[in-house]
XYZ file of C-alpha atoms in Angstrom:
770
model
C 32.599 50.267 -6.676
C 35.367 52.776 -7.406
C 35.451 54.719 -10.941
C 38.394 55.238 -13.027
C 38.246 59.214 -13.368
C 41.443 58.856 -15.903
C 39.238 57.085 -18.246
C 36.635 59.005 -18.878
C 36.650 58.903 -22.861
C 35.787 55.097 -23.239
C 34.102 54.956 -19.882
C 31.818 57.948 -18.942
C 30.732 58.674 -15.610
C 27.298 56.679 -15.568
C 28.015 54.470 -11.982
C 28.552 51.172 -14.713
C 31.066 48.634 -14.207
C 33.780 48.831 -16.844
C 33.580 45.002 -17.227
C 29.338 44.905 -17.933
C 27.325 42.698 -15.952
C 25.106 45.673 -14.723
C 21.909 43.464 -15.890
C 20.306 40.797 -13.505
C 18.243 38.099 -16.037
C 17.416 35.411 -13.810
C 17.979 33.903 -10.357
C 17.910 30.834 -8.225
C 15.509 28.286 -10.162
C 14.906 30.700 -12.886
C 14.161 28.919 -16.381
C 15.596 27.175 -18.207
C 16.717 24.791 -15.207
C 17.735 21.242 -15.754
C 14.201 20.475 -16.623
C 13.826 22.608 -19.333
C 17.387 21.454 -20.520
C 17.264 17.662 -20.337
C 13.290 17.182 -20.235
C 13.667 13.270 -21.018
C 16.212 12.915 -17.952
C 15.286 10.268 -14.864
C 14.571 12.532 -12.091
C 16.393 10.630 -9.074
C 15.990 13.821 -7.100
C 12.116 13.458 -6.891
C 12.856 10.730 -4.514
C 14.290 13.311 -1.907
C 10.897 15.662 -2.448
C 8.895 16.526 1.170
C 12.061 15.177 3.162
C 12.905 16.632 6.936
C 14.913 19.744 5.346
C 11.317 21.020 4.202
C 9.709 20.523 7.750
C 9.783 23.059 10.062
C 8.664 20.671 12.591
C 11.884 18.428 12.889
C 12.996 14.857 13.014
C 11.997 14.195 16.324
C 8.387 15.611 16.165
C 6.092 13.029 17.263
C 2.411 14.216 15.681
C 0.638 11.100 17.589
C 1.526 12.169 20.985
C 0.923 16.019 20.519
C -2.729 14.680 18.560
C -3.127 12.763 21.743
C -3.000 16.050 24.342
C -5.953 18.049 22.095
C -9.110 18.345 23.893
C -11.201 16.752 21.013
C -14.460 17.233 22.370
C -12.934 21.220 22.795
C -11.834 21.318 19.155
C -15.215 19.927 17.678
C -17.001 22.764 19.649
C -14.511 25.176 18.156
C -15.195 23.424 14.834
C -18.922 24.213 15.050
C -19.495 27.298 16.500
C -17.199 28.832 14.103
C -19.572 27.103 11.448
C -22.406 29.267 12.261
C -20.540 32.247 13.266
C -20.400 34.907 10.238
C -16.926 36.220 8.609
C -17.234 39.586 6.524
C -15.359 38.919 4.273
C -16.225 35.647 2.764
C -19.772 35.649 4.299
C -21.632 31.925 4.152
C -24.264 30.403 2.115
C -27.425 30.270 4.333
C -25.471 31.429 6.991
C -24.002 28.308 7.665
C -20.344 27.347 6.350
C -21.141 23.755 6.588
C -21.781 22.659 2.853
C -18.733 24.596 1.633
C -16.372 22.584 3.961
C -17.879 19.660 3.114
C -17.167 20.127 -0.359
C -13.704 21.206 1.016
C -12.877 18.126 2.657
C -14.578 15.976 -0.407
C -12.424 17.571 -2.830
C -8.819 16.848 -1.017
C -10.101 13.423 -0.236
C -11.270 13.259 -3.625
C -8.312 13.011 -6.015
C -7.157 9.511 -4.055
C -6.697 6.945 -6.833
C -6.380 3.000 -6.746
C -4.309 2.555 -9.552
C -1.233 3.691 -7.585
C -2.770 5.136 -4.324
C -1.495 8.850 -4.373
C -4.000 11.646 -3.960
C -6.013 11.750 -0.888
C -6.560 14.312 2.204
C -3.647 12.689 4.362
C -1.145 15.132 3.567
C -3.175 17.999 2.611
C -1.619 18.777 -0.458
C -5.079 21.026 -1.528
C -2.822 23.462 -0.119
C -0.369 23.330 -3.308
C -0.032 23.526 -6.760
C -1.014 22.123 -8.459
C -4.349 21.006 -6.618
C -4.628 24.642 -4.877
C -5.210 26.040 -8.090
C -7.174 23.638 -10.004
C -10.734 24.805 -11.997
C -12.391 21.951 -9.488
C -11.054 23.581 -6.867
C -12.186 27.248 -6.823
C -12.783 28.934 -3.804
C -11.542 26.184 -1.458
C -8.369 28.596 -0.502
C -11.457 30.517 0.874
C -12.265 27.552 2.795
C -9.213 26.405 3.883
C -8.745 30.678 4.854
C -11.545 30.977 7.180
C -10.043 27.562 9.215
C -6.986 29.320 9.983
C -8.033 30.705 13.248
C -8.725 27.213 14.333
C -5.496 25.941 13.295
C -3.329 28.721 14.546
C -5.069 27.970 18.337
C -4.058 24.021 18.282
C -0.748 24.702 16.470
C 1.363 21.779 15.822
C -0.830 19.113 17.414
C -3.793 19.186 14.929
C -2.585 18.782 11.315
C -4.330 20.559 7.963
C -5.332 17.276 6.853
C -6.903 16.202 10.146
C -8.441 19.786 10.262
C -10.031 19.864 6.805
C -11.356 16.268 7.366
C -12.988 16.625 10.922
C -14.264 19.952 9.561
C -16.350 18.181 7.255
C -17.265 15.490 9.604
C -18.318 18.615 11.892
C -20.437 20.125 9.073
C -22.450 17.151 8.290
C -23.043 16.935 11.806
C -24.830 20.125 12.442
C -26.798 19.542 9.992
C -28.433 16.510 11.013
C -26.415 13.859 9.440
C -24.724 11.319 11.780
C -21.474 10.527 11.013
C -19.471 6.875 11.040
C -16.575 8.122 12.576
C -13.303 9.864 12.618
C -9.403 8.864 12.552
C -6.937 11.473 13.177
C -2.849 10.871 12.179
C -2.869 12.882 8.635
C 0.845 13.875 8.449
C 0.941 17.368 6.244
C 3.134 17.631 3.488
C 5.521 20.721 3.459
C 6.066 21.339 -0.133
C 4.496 21.051 -3.250
C 4.282 17.592 -5.233
C 6.272 18.444 -8.161
C 6.160 14.885 -9.077
C 2.367 12.778 -9.272
C 0.806 12.432 -12.516
C -2.472 14.181 -13.065
C -2.541 13.447 -16.472
C -1.319 14.313 -19.916
C -3.207 17.594 -20.353
C -0.839 20.651 -20.364
C -2.652 24.253 -19.341
C -0.812 27.241 -20.163
C -1.261 29.775 -16.959
C -0.604 32.657 -19.308
C -3.898 31.926 -20.629
C -5.770 33.328 -18.228
C -8.937 34.682 -20.126
C -9.610 30.912 -21.333
C -9.030 29.961 -17.688
C -11.666 26.838 -18.089
C -9.573 26.366 -20.726
C -7.788 23.831 -18.228
C -10.568 21.427 -17.741
C -9.406 19.106 -20.559
C -10.062 15.954 -21.108
C -9.115 13.966 -25.011
C -5.752 13.146 -24.186
C -6.606 10.458 -21.289
C -9.383 8.874 -23.109
C -9.205 6.278 -25.614
C -12.090 6.292 -27.876
C -15.488 8.324 -27.169
C -17.887 7.884 -24.433
C -20.242 4.767 -25.647
C -17.597 3.360 -27.606
C -16.993 -0.253 -27.028
C -12.971 0.743 -26.569
C -13.995 3.568 -23.713
C -11.195 3.636 -21.406
C -9.288 5.850 -19.445
C -5.893 6.094 -18.982
C -3.826 4.538 -15.995
C -3.245 5.583 -12.985
C -5.840 8.412 -13.870
C -9.075 8.596 -11.805
C -10.821 11.677 -12.586
C -12.446 12.297 -16.185
C -10.291 15.800 -16.809
C -7.562 17.434 -16.524
C -8.421 19.808 -13.228
C -11.123 18.207 -12.190
C -11.661 15.890 -9.286
C -14.228 13.415 -10.330
C -16.442 14.070 -13.567
C -17.785 17.387 -15.636
C -21.275 18.162 -13.750
C -22.086 19.240 -17.607
C -21.547 15.802 -18.711
C -18.802 14.927 -20.898
C -17.670 17.240 -23.689
C -19.970 19.524 -21.502
C -22.710 17.759 -23.857
C -25.547 17.283 -21.387
C -26.009 13.643 -22.181
C -26.860 11.946 -18.549
C -25.766 8.168 -20.115
C -22.693 9.364 -20.980
C -22.222 11.386 -17.880
C -22.849 8.158 -15.764
C -20.116 6.051 -17.831
C -17.989 8.701 -16.819
C -19.089 8.553 -13.354
C -18.986 4.748 -13.120
C -15.458 4.441 -14.255
C -14.113 7.978 -12.252
C -15.873 6.454 -8.875
C -14.590 3.014 -9.790
C -10.968 3.993 -10.321
C -11.300 5.944 -7.130
C -12.296 2.613 -5.293
C -15.867 3.009 -5.277
C -18.753 0.290 -6.015
C -21.908 1.588 -7.742
C -23.935 1.750 -4.320
C -20.859 4.187 -2.606
C -21.235 6.124 -5.499
C -24.830 6.856 -5.410
C -24.611 7.105 -1.613
C -21.715 9.963 -2.196
C -23.518 12.274 -4.735
C -27.062 12.071 -3.301
C -25.647 12.500 0.106
C -23.143 15.296 -0.963
C -25.759 16.848 -2.687
C -28.276 17.221 0.039
C -26.473 20.222 0.958
C -25.516 23.925 -0.142
C -25.325 24.868 -3.683
C -23.389 25.499 -7.049
C -22.123 28.572 -7.970
C -22.274 30.170 -11.299
C -23.195 33.619 -11.277
C -20.120 35.020 -13.504
C -18.671 34.163 -16.744
C -15.163 31.991 -16.157
C -13.490 34.056 -18.569
C -14.149 37.425 -16.113
C -12.409 35.562 -12.432
C -9.227 35.958 -11.851
C -6.318 33.826 -11.901
C -6.102 30.863 -9.524
C -3.889 31.488 -6.083
C -0.677 29.830 -7.312
C -0.114 32.811 -9.936
C -2.592 35.371 -8.387
C -0.551 38.346 -7.762
C 1.229 38.919 -4.295
C -1.096 41.460 -2.728
C -3.578 38.671 -2.536
C -1.921 36.528 -0.371
C -2.484 33.343 -1.494
C -5.904 33.776 -2.247
C -7.081 33.440 -6.019
C -10.129 33.331 -8.271
C -10.729 37.313 -7.814
C -13.988 37.977 -9.032
C -14.758 41.365 -10.156
C -19.014 41.473 -9.905
C -20.279 43.104 -6.717
C -17.932 42.454 -3.816
C -16.872 38.937 -5.714
C -18.668 37.041 -3.080
C -22.488 36.090 -1.436
C -24.751 36.090 -4.347
C -22.261 36.829 -6.923
C -19.869 34.176 -6.221
C -18.618 32.241 -8.754
C -17.068 28.451 -8.602
C -17.851 25.962 -11.368
C -20.228 28.257 -13.379
C -23.363 26.189 -12.424
C -26.049 28.068 -10.174
C -28.736 26.458 -7.754
C -29.224 24.032 -5.177
C -30.355 20.869 -5.188
C -32.735 20.753 -2.370
C -35.581 23.069 -0.755
C -33.564 22.753 2.870
C -29.898 23.001 1.712
C -28.635 22.677 5.661
C -30.265 20.055 6.847
C -29.976 16.175 6.359
C -33.065 14.936 4.390
C -33.813 12.524 1.618
C -35.349 15.785 -0.506
C -32.572 15.189 -3.320
C -33.661 12.014 -4.254
C -37.492 12.514 -3.782
C -37.172 15.982 -6.116
C -34.981 14.081 -8.450
C -37.356 11.349 -9.259
C -40.847 13.177 -8.618
C -40.254 15.716 -11.604
C -39.161 15.698 -15.033
C -35.946 18.072 -15.656
C -35.431 20.378 -18.739
C -32.137 21.847 -19.294
C -31.361 25.562 -18.904
C -28.200 27.766 -18.604
C -26.741 29.523 -15.335
C -26.093 33.249 -15.350
C -22.409 32.056 -16.425
C -23.382 30.043 -19.394
C -23.108 26.550 -17.626
C -25.850 24.021 -18.610
C -28.112 22.789 -16.421
C -31.436 21.743 -15.540
C -34.505 22.664 -13.958
C -38.039 21.309 -13.148
C -40.610 21.530 -15.700
C -43.417 21.507 -13.411
C -43.784 25.161 -12.133
C -45.468 23.949 -9.219
C -42.245 21.920 -8.008
C -40.575 23.024 -4.757
C -38.481 26.072 -4.698
C -35.225 26.788 -2.535
C -34.295 29.776 -0.944
C -31.774 32.025 -1.671
C -28.176 31.911 0.030
C -27.556 35.444 0.388
C -30.995 37.334 -0.702
C -33.576 37.126 2.393
C -37.103 36.328 1.368
C -35.968 35.377 -2.547
C -37.053 31.826 -3.555
C -35.213 30.384 -6.744
C -35.823 26.916 -8.799
C -34.390 23.824 -7.999
C -31.638 22.863 -10.034
C -29.699 19.552 -10.980
C -26.913 18.746 -13.079
C -26.106 16.140 -15.915
C -24.328 14.174 -13.539
C -27.476 14.119 -11.504
C -29.684 13.526 -13.996
C -27.767 10.530 -14.366
C -28.301 8.696 -11.653
C -32.222 8.703 -12.434
C -31.417 6.969 -16.067
C -28.615 4.756 -15.771
C -30.396 1.263 -14.841
C -28.023 0.326 -12.381
C -27.567 3.334 -10.282
C -31.640 3.936 -10.596
C -32.228 0.357 -8.596
C -29.963 2.153 -6.039
C -31.994 5.382 -5.798
C -35.230 3.670 -5.831
C -33.419 1.557 -2.813
C -32.376 4.724 -1.118
C -35.701 6.566 -1.644
C -37.652 3.584 0.362
C -35.504 3.280 2.914
C -33.969 6.601 4.065
C -32.148 4.964 6.963
C -30.386 2.524 4.461
C -29.516 5.943 2.615
C -28.467 7.274 5.816
C -26.027 4.426 6.263
C -24.803 3.882 2.918
C -23.999 8.153 2.963
C -21.908 7.418 6.430
C -20.148 4.722 5.506
C -19.392 5.749 1.873
C -18.214 9.558 3.550
C -15.873 7.562 5.943
C -14.267 5.547 3.470
C -13.842 8.088 0.933
C -12.180 10.704 3.639
C -9.999 7.592 5.276
C -9.317 5.458 2.126
C -5.729 6.897 2.192
C -4.885 6.288 5.744
C -3.712 2.395 5.364
C -4.736 0.228 8.254
C -6.477 0.971 11.596
C -3.291 1.446 13.395
C -2.728 4.649 12.055
C -5.615 6.254 13.082
C -5.995 8.681 16.279
C -8.823 10.111 18.270
C -11.633 9.037 20.508
C -14.048 8.519 17.474
C -11.902 5.617 15.785
C -14.010 2.504 14.967
C -11.510 0.050 15.982
C -13.850 -2.685 16.375
C -15.220 -2.544 12.489
C -13.135 -4.601 10.039
C -13.835 -2.802 6.648
C -12.442 -4.954 3.770
C -11.487 -1.750 2.267
C -9.071 -1.518 5.174
C -7.573 -4.502 4.342
C -7.783 -5.587 8.074
C -5.577 -8.278 9.915
C -6.960 -10.690 12.024
C -5.839 -9.841 16.030
C -2.577 -11.987 17.151
C -3.905 -14.479 19.861
C -0.277 -16.049 20.421
C 2.644 -15.164 22.273
C 5.672 -13.936 20.085
C 8.690 -15.921 19.178
C 11.843 -14.684 21.373
C 15.779 -15.049 20.558
C 15.799 -19.162 21.370
C 12.949 -19.798 19.046
C 14.651 -17.317 16.393
C 17.703 -19.064 16.516
C 15.219 -22.869 16.359
C 13.567 -21.642 13.247
C 16.384 -20.393 11.602
C 17.691 -23.667 11.662
C 14.955 -25.273 10.608
C 14.456 -23.022 7.446
C 18.262 -24.100 6.416
C 17.323 -27.838 6.842
C 14.687 -27.463 4.003
C 17.889 -26.660 1.487
C 16.167 -23.740 0.313
C 18.996 -21.248 -1.528
C 19.921 -17.934 -0.381
C 18.055 -16.616 -3.688
C 15.588 -18.242 -3.117
C 14.829 -16.745 0.595
C 15.561 -13.190 -0.126
C 13.508 -13.801 -3.195
C 10.142 -14.491 -1.488
C 10.906 -12.373 1.234
C 11.153 -9.010 -1.074
C 8.283 -10.272 -2.820
C 6.256 -10.324 0.209
C 7.467 -6.614 1.081
C 7.724 -4.612 -2.410
C 3.942 -4.750 -2.623
C 4.148 -1.823 -0.235
C 3.081 1.280 -1.619
C 3.419 4.512 0.787
C 0.537 6.723 -0.883
C -2.366 4.618 0.667
C -0.343 2.638 3.291
C -1.140 -1.206 1.636
C 0.500 -3.934 0.641
C 3.930 -5.137 2.809
C 4.333 -8.459 3.994
C 2.547 -8.044 7.125
C -0.763 -10.591 6.618
C 1.205 -13.029 4.592
C -1.104 -12.365 1.201
C 1.877 -13.681 -0.960
C 0.328 -17.168 0.059
C -3.373 -15.636 -1.131
C -5.098 -14.634 -4.418
C -4.372 -12.669 -6.034
C -0.584 -12.127 -5.147
C 0.039 -15.954 -5.804
C -1.041 -16.437 -9.151
C 0.986 -13.410 -10.488
C 3.800 -14.423 -13.086
C 6.256 -12.203 -11.028
C 5.555 -14.315 -7.870
C 5.450 -17.721 -9.431
C 9.376 -18.562 -8.035
C 7.923 -17.740 -4.448
C 5.170 -20.588 -4.719
C 7.255 -23.656 -3.824
C 9.409 -21.629 -1.156
C 6.164 -20.571 0.540
C 5.019 -24.311 0.680
C 8.235 -25.527 2.406
C 8.158 -22.565 4.562
C 4.448 -23.250 5.629
C 5.785 -26.559 6.556
C 8.223 -25.210 8.807
C 5.465 -23.288 10.807
C 3.433 -25.994 11.245
C 6.009 -28.509 12.518
C 7.013 -25.697 14.493
C 4.001 -24.455 16.019
C 2.774 -28.311 16.199
C 5.215 -28.916 18.706
C 5.196 -25.669 21.354
C 3.362 -25.913 24.385
C 4.266 -22.367 25.803
C 1.726 -20.698 23.678
C 4.220 -18.960 21.296
C 3.908 -19.060 17.427
C 5.379 -18.282 14.200
C 2.935 -16.688 11.404
C 3.820 -17.460 8.041
C 3.857 -13.645 6.864
C 6.571 -13.875 9.677
C 8.654 -16.784 8.852
C 8.659 -15.182 4.972
C 10.334 -12.553 6.456
C 12.664 -14.143 8.677
C 13.816 -16.469 5.831
C 14.879 -13.393 3.917
C 16.632 -12.269 6.707
C 18.462 -15.638 7.575
C 19.682 -15.493 3.792
C 21.318 -11.654 4.145
C 22.918 -12.834 6.956
C 24.246 -16.004 5.396
C 25.354 -13.922 2.097
C 27.174 -11.287 4.209
C 29.053 -13.662 6.052
C 29.914 -15.504 2.714
C 31.453 -12.214 1.715
C 33.469 -11.885 5.019
C 31.698 -9.280 6.765
C 29.665 -10.933 9.790
C 26.325 -9.374 10.269
C 23.340 -9.316 12.550
C 19.825 -8.264 10.191
C 17.144 -6.960 12.549
C 14.032 -9.123 12.576
C 10.935 -8.114 14.605
C 8.513 -10.265 14.836
C 4.452 -9.546 15.163
C 2.819 -10.065 11.706
C 0.322 -12.271 11.431
C -1.555 -13.904 8.335
C -4.813 -12.505 7.011
C -7.284 -14.984 5.389
C -8.653 -14.950 1.767
C -12.019 -13.642 3.069
C -10.474 -10.657 4.217
C -8.569 -9.741 1.431
C -10.333 -7.891 -1.369
C -8.990 -9.611 -4.585
C -10.139 -6.496 -6.792
C -8.568 -3.902 -5.234
C -5.255 -6.242 -4.604
C -5.057 -6.570 -8.270
C -4.192 -3.201 -8.468
C -0.967 -3.579 -6.486
C 0.397 -6.016 -9.364
C 3.607 -4.651 -11.180
C 3.632 -3.635 -14.470
C 7.299 -3.209 -13.898
C 9.305 -4.509 -10.782
C 12.912 -3.629 -11.180
C 13.936 -5.217 -7.921
C 13.071 -8.716 -9.268
C 13.861 -7.525 -12.915
C 10.541 -7.944 -13.762
C 8.857 -6.475 -16.903
C 5.292 -7.385 -17.739
C 5.061 -9.100 -21.166
C 2.559 -6.730 -22.473
C 4.664 -3.546 -21.326
C 4.826 -1.847 -24.804
C 1.474 -1.995 -25.250
C 0.481 -1.018 -21.537
C 3.214 1.814 -20.935
C 2.095 4.437 -23.427
C 5.938 4.994 -24.169
C 7.047 5.450 -20.426
C 10.460 3.505 -20.297
C 11.231 0.305 -17.083
C 13.251 2.787 -15.443
C 10.749 5.477 -14.947
C 8.224 2.775 -13.611
C 11.401 1.704 -11.440
C 11.492 5.072 -9.791
C 8.168 5.674 -9.610
C 8.276 2.203 -6.697
C 11.318 3.331 -5.305
C 8.967 6.376 -4.210
C 6.209 4.491 -3.439
C 8.539 2.719 -0.812
C 9.691 5.641 0.613
C 13.583 4.846 -0.471
C 16.062 7.702 -0.919
C 18.202 7.583 -4.000
C 21.213 5.914 -1.992
C 18.734 3.144 -0.253
C 17.122 2.622 -4.118
C 20.777 1.832 -5.495
C 22.287 -0.143 -2.583
C 19.081 -2.759 -2.209
C 18.873 -2.826 -6.073
C 22.620 -3.889 -5.697
C 22.468 -6.353 -2.988
C 19.112 -7.943 -4.361
C 21.055 -8.664 -7.767
C 24.319 -10.690 -6.384
C 21.694 -12.247 -4.410
C 20.057 -12.819 -7.631
C 16.124 -12.361 -6.584
C 15.441 -11.984 -10.286
C 11.794 -12.888 -10.813
C 12.823 -15.732 -13.485
C 16.325 -16.487 -11.891
C 18.111 -15.429 -15.192
C 21.673 -13.729 -14.916
C 20.007 -10.591 -15.813
C 22.159 -7.689 -13.707
C 23.818 -10.549 -11.954
C 27.260 -8.874 -12.274
C 29.082 -11.752 -10.158
C 30.212 -15.397 -10.713
C 29.230 -15.740 -6.518
C 25.716 -15.559 -6.635
C 24.697 -15.497 -3.417
C 27.393 -13.865 -1.576
C 26.630 -10.656 -0.563
C 29.859 -8.564 -2.214
C 29.992 -5.508 -4.447
C 30.489 -6.547 -7.413
C 27.121 -5.158 -8.811
C 29.168 -1.901 -8.599
C 32.518 -3.144 -9.391
C 31.615 -4.114 -12.976
C 28.903 -1.633 -13.600
C 31.111 1.222 -13.476
C 34.041 -1.040 -14.749
C 36.182 1.431 -17.496
C 36.922 -2.112 -19.661
C 33.685 -2.990 -19.881
C 30.982 -1.927 -22.694
C 27.834 -2.259 -23.011
C 25.847 -3.320 -25.888
C 21.871 -3.729 -26.538
C 20.886 -6.719 -28.377
C 17.322 -5.443 -29.481
C 16.366 -2.724 -31.297
C 14.132 -1.587 -28.323
C 17.275 -1.367 -26.374
C 15.477 -3.112 -23.442
C 18.710 -5.904 -23.085
C 21.910 -5.413 -23.166
C 25.366 -7.212 -23.017
C 28.646 -6.194 -21.165
C 31.809 -6.971 -23.249
C 35.556 -6.710 -22.390
C 36.297 -3.717 -24.329
C 39.714 -5.218 -25.399
C 38.359 -8.629 -26.844
C 34.819 -8.291 -27.258
C 34.040 -11.590 -25.468
C 30.618 -11.093 -23.628
C 30.457 -11.193 -20.029
C 27.102 -10.312 -18.287
C 23.507 -9.342 -19.279
C 21.201 -6.755 -18.696
C 18.069 -4.587 -19.019
C 17.398 -1.096 -18.549
C 16.591 -1.745 -14.666
C 20.350 -2.665 -14.278
C 22.105 -0.164 -16.365
C 20.164 2.846 -15.606
C 22.431 3.025 -12.110
C 25.587 3.747 -14.317
C 23.814 5.595 -17.114
C 22.079 8.158 -14.527
C 24.846 10.503 -13.448
C 23.160 11.135 -9.808
C 22.727 6.941 -9.288
C 25.933 6.309 -10.962
C 27.570 8.847 -8.268
C 26.111 6.485 -5.616
C 27.142 3.400 -7.229
C 31.011 5.208 -7.307
C 30.920 5.018 -3.481
C 30.201 1.650 -3.437
C 32.468 0.116 -6.129
C 35.210 1.817 -3.921
C 38.224 -0.076 -2.793
C 36.669 1.020 1.033
C 33.008 0.041 -0.531
C 32.430 -3.291 0.729
C 31.894 -2.991 4.376
C 29.396 0.186 3.577
C 27.307 -1.654 0.926
C 26.942 -4.169 3.760
C 25.800 -2.359 6.016
C 24.019 0.185 4.365
C 22.297 -2.814 2.119
C 21.179 -4.468 5.397
C 19.612 -1.172 7.054
C 17.685 -0.823 3.412
C 16.291 -4.416 3.410
C 14.993 -3.846 6.847
C 13.495 -0.407 6.061
C 11.556 -2.282 3.375
C 10.797 -5.208 5.678
C 9.386 -2.806 8.151
C 7.694 -0.533 6.040
C 4.046 -2.064 6.606
C 4.558 -2.712 10.184
C 2.249 -0.114 11.582
C 1.377 -2.042 14.538
C 4.974 -1.294 15.656
C 5.142 1.458 18.750
C 7.354 4.204 18.187
C 6.867 4.575 14.633
C 6.955 8.133 14.673
C 6.639 8.885 11.130
C 3.374 6.775 10.752
C 1.271 8.159 13.885
C 0.649 4.707 15.669
C -2.358 4.281 17.961
C -1.053 3.963 21.417
C -0.968 0.600 22.571
C-alpha cells in the first residue's frame, strides 16, 4: 500500500494501513459459525454431506466395473505377503500383522447398530473423525498406514472399505482360520461424518492430559447396571462414548464379570448379534494377538484428528522407548489370551475354563486377570525373543464363563471345535457384511450367492417373466376398477417404500413386506391393510388369467398403484405426466422375514405420512418431530429439494396415516398442485399453535381470524426453516406448478427405486453383474 508521507503526525511510518484492519482473527470456518450461534437450528444442510463435490472420482465412476478388473487372487496374495513382512517403523507383534489387522477390520465393522442401521465398515468411516480418533481405535491409524502401499497399487479399483475387511479375512486365513466368504462393494465416503448421533457425552479435545476421560457412559444409560430398568438409549449400541463395544474392565471399570455380561448382551444385541454369535465373536477374536498396556494413558499423545501437523495424520504418540513394539500402548490392558497368538485353535476357551483367574493390574494400571495356577501355560512375548509371560483375560472374557447362558454356549464350543469354527466364521461374515444390504450388492469371486442368510433379508428368485407395457396398461385398468382412491393408492405405495434406509440398505418396497408381520401390524400402516387386500385380488385375478408365463408380484402391484395415482393426480392438475415404473420386485415370505430385526424399522416419527408415535414424548428424550423427519430424509438419501417437493406432493395427495387434514393445504385433495407451498408461504395467513407443546397448529386468515387449515410441526418446518422455505418459495411461485410436478415425479421414482439393487446400472449401489 502507499503511505501518505504528509501526515506523519497522525500516522507514523509503521507500514500500517491508516484505516486499521491489520490483524486477522479467523478464516473460513473459524468459530463461531452458524452452529455456535444457533446450535438448536434444524441442520438441513446435513442432507448434502458426502456429495459429488467431495468425491474425487466423479459422478461417472463405476466401482463395480473397476473392481471386476482386479486380479483378486493377486490382491489377496499381496495382502498375505505383507502380513508377515516386517516394517521397521511399526514392527508386528509376533512378526505377524494379522492380529492387528483383524482388530482394525473388527472395529471398522463393529460400529454398526440395528436401531438406525448406521455405522459399519461400508464407507470406511474409520479414516475420519470422530471414529478415527476414538479411544477404542487407538493405533488403527498405524494399521491403515501400513496398508497404504497396497491401496496405492490397486488405486480406485479397491476401496478402503473393501481393503480393510479383505485384509481382516486374509489375516484370519494365514493363521489357519477358514473364512466363510467375502463380498466387495463398499463405497468409500470422502468427508467426515458430522451428523451421526454417537451419544450425548462430550469430550473436550483440549483435555489431552486426561485423554481416557473420553470414555464415558453415564448419560446414555438409564439406571445402574443390575437395576431392573437398566437401559441403553436408542439408537446407541456401544456401552461407552468412544468405545466400539464395552469396557473390557467391566462397567465403570469395576472388574464385575456379571455386570460386564449384562453390558455385552445389550450392546451386541443392539449390533444385531444373538448370544451364540456374541460368544463366537469374542472367543474367536481373542484367539489371536494381544492387548497393549505398557504406558499410562495420560502419557500418550493426542489422537490423529488433533495431532501435530508433522505427525501427518498419525496420533497417540507414545513417549516410552521407541513408542512401539514392547512399549506399545492401546487400551491399557497388557498381554495375550493364548499360548499361540497367531494360530487358530481352541486354547482361549480351554484355558478360560480350565483355570481360575485373579484380578491384577497392567503396567498402565488397567484391571485384568491372570491364572491363579503358577503352572498354567505361558505366552511368548510379542517382541522380546525367549521371554514368556502370563496369560491374560479381560473382565469381559470372565463374563463368558460366569453368565449362565454364555457359559452354555462356551461349553458347546469347548466340546465341538468344528461347531465353534463354523459359528465364528458365520458371525465374522455377518459382522463384516451386516451393513451392506442384499447380496445383489456383493462383488467378487468369494460371494456365497447360493446361501440365504436371514440377516440379509433374502428375497426369492423370480421364476416368471416380467410384465410389459400392454400388461401394465391392463393392470392399471384393473386397479382403477377396484374403486381405490388416489390417496389410498399413493399412501400404500409410499408406506412400502418409506421403510428404506440407506445406512444398511434395509427396507423398501421390494419383497412386499408391507403385507407381512411386523409391518402390516404397525399403527402407521393400518390404512394400507384393506388396500393391500384389494390389490392382492387384482394380482390373483391377473396371474390366474395369464397363459404366457408373465406374472405380477404384490410388491410390484403396490408400487404400480402408487404410480398410477400420481399420474391421475398430475392429469387432474392439468399436467399430463407419465410416472416411471420398473417391474421386477418379488414377494418374499414370512419365513424369510426376521420379525425382531424388522421391528427396528418401525418409525417413531414418519413425517411423510404425518405420523407421530403416541408415546413420542416419552421416547424422544427432547428431540423434536422435525429432527426425526430430517433423520429419515437422510436415511432415504434425499436432498433438501427432494425432501421438500416430495412432502408437498404427498400432502395434497393426503397420504396422512390417519387420513386427517393436517398439512393438506388444498380443497382439491388428490390433485397434484403446488397448493401446499402456495398456502404455506401466503403472507395473508398466520399460524397459531393449538397446544402448549406446539405440536399442532391452525392457519387463520390474518384479516378475519377465520381458521383455514391445520398442521403439525412436520408441515410448518418447510416454512419456518430458512433453507427449506427458500425451496418452498420456488414451488410456490407463478412458474412453480410444472416444475413441482416434474420434480415430485422424479423424487417419487427415486424413492420407489431405492432398494432396487437388482437393476443393472445402479452404479451408486455397485450391483453385481447380471
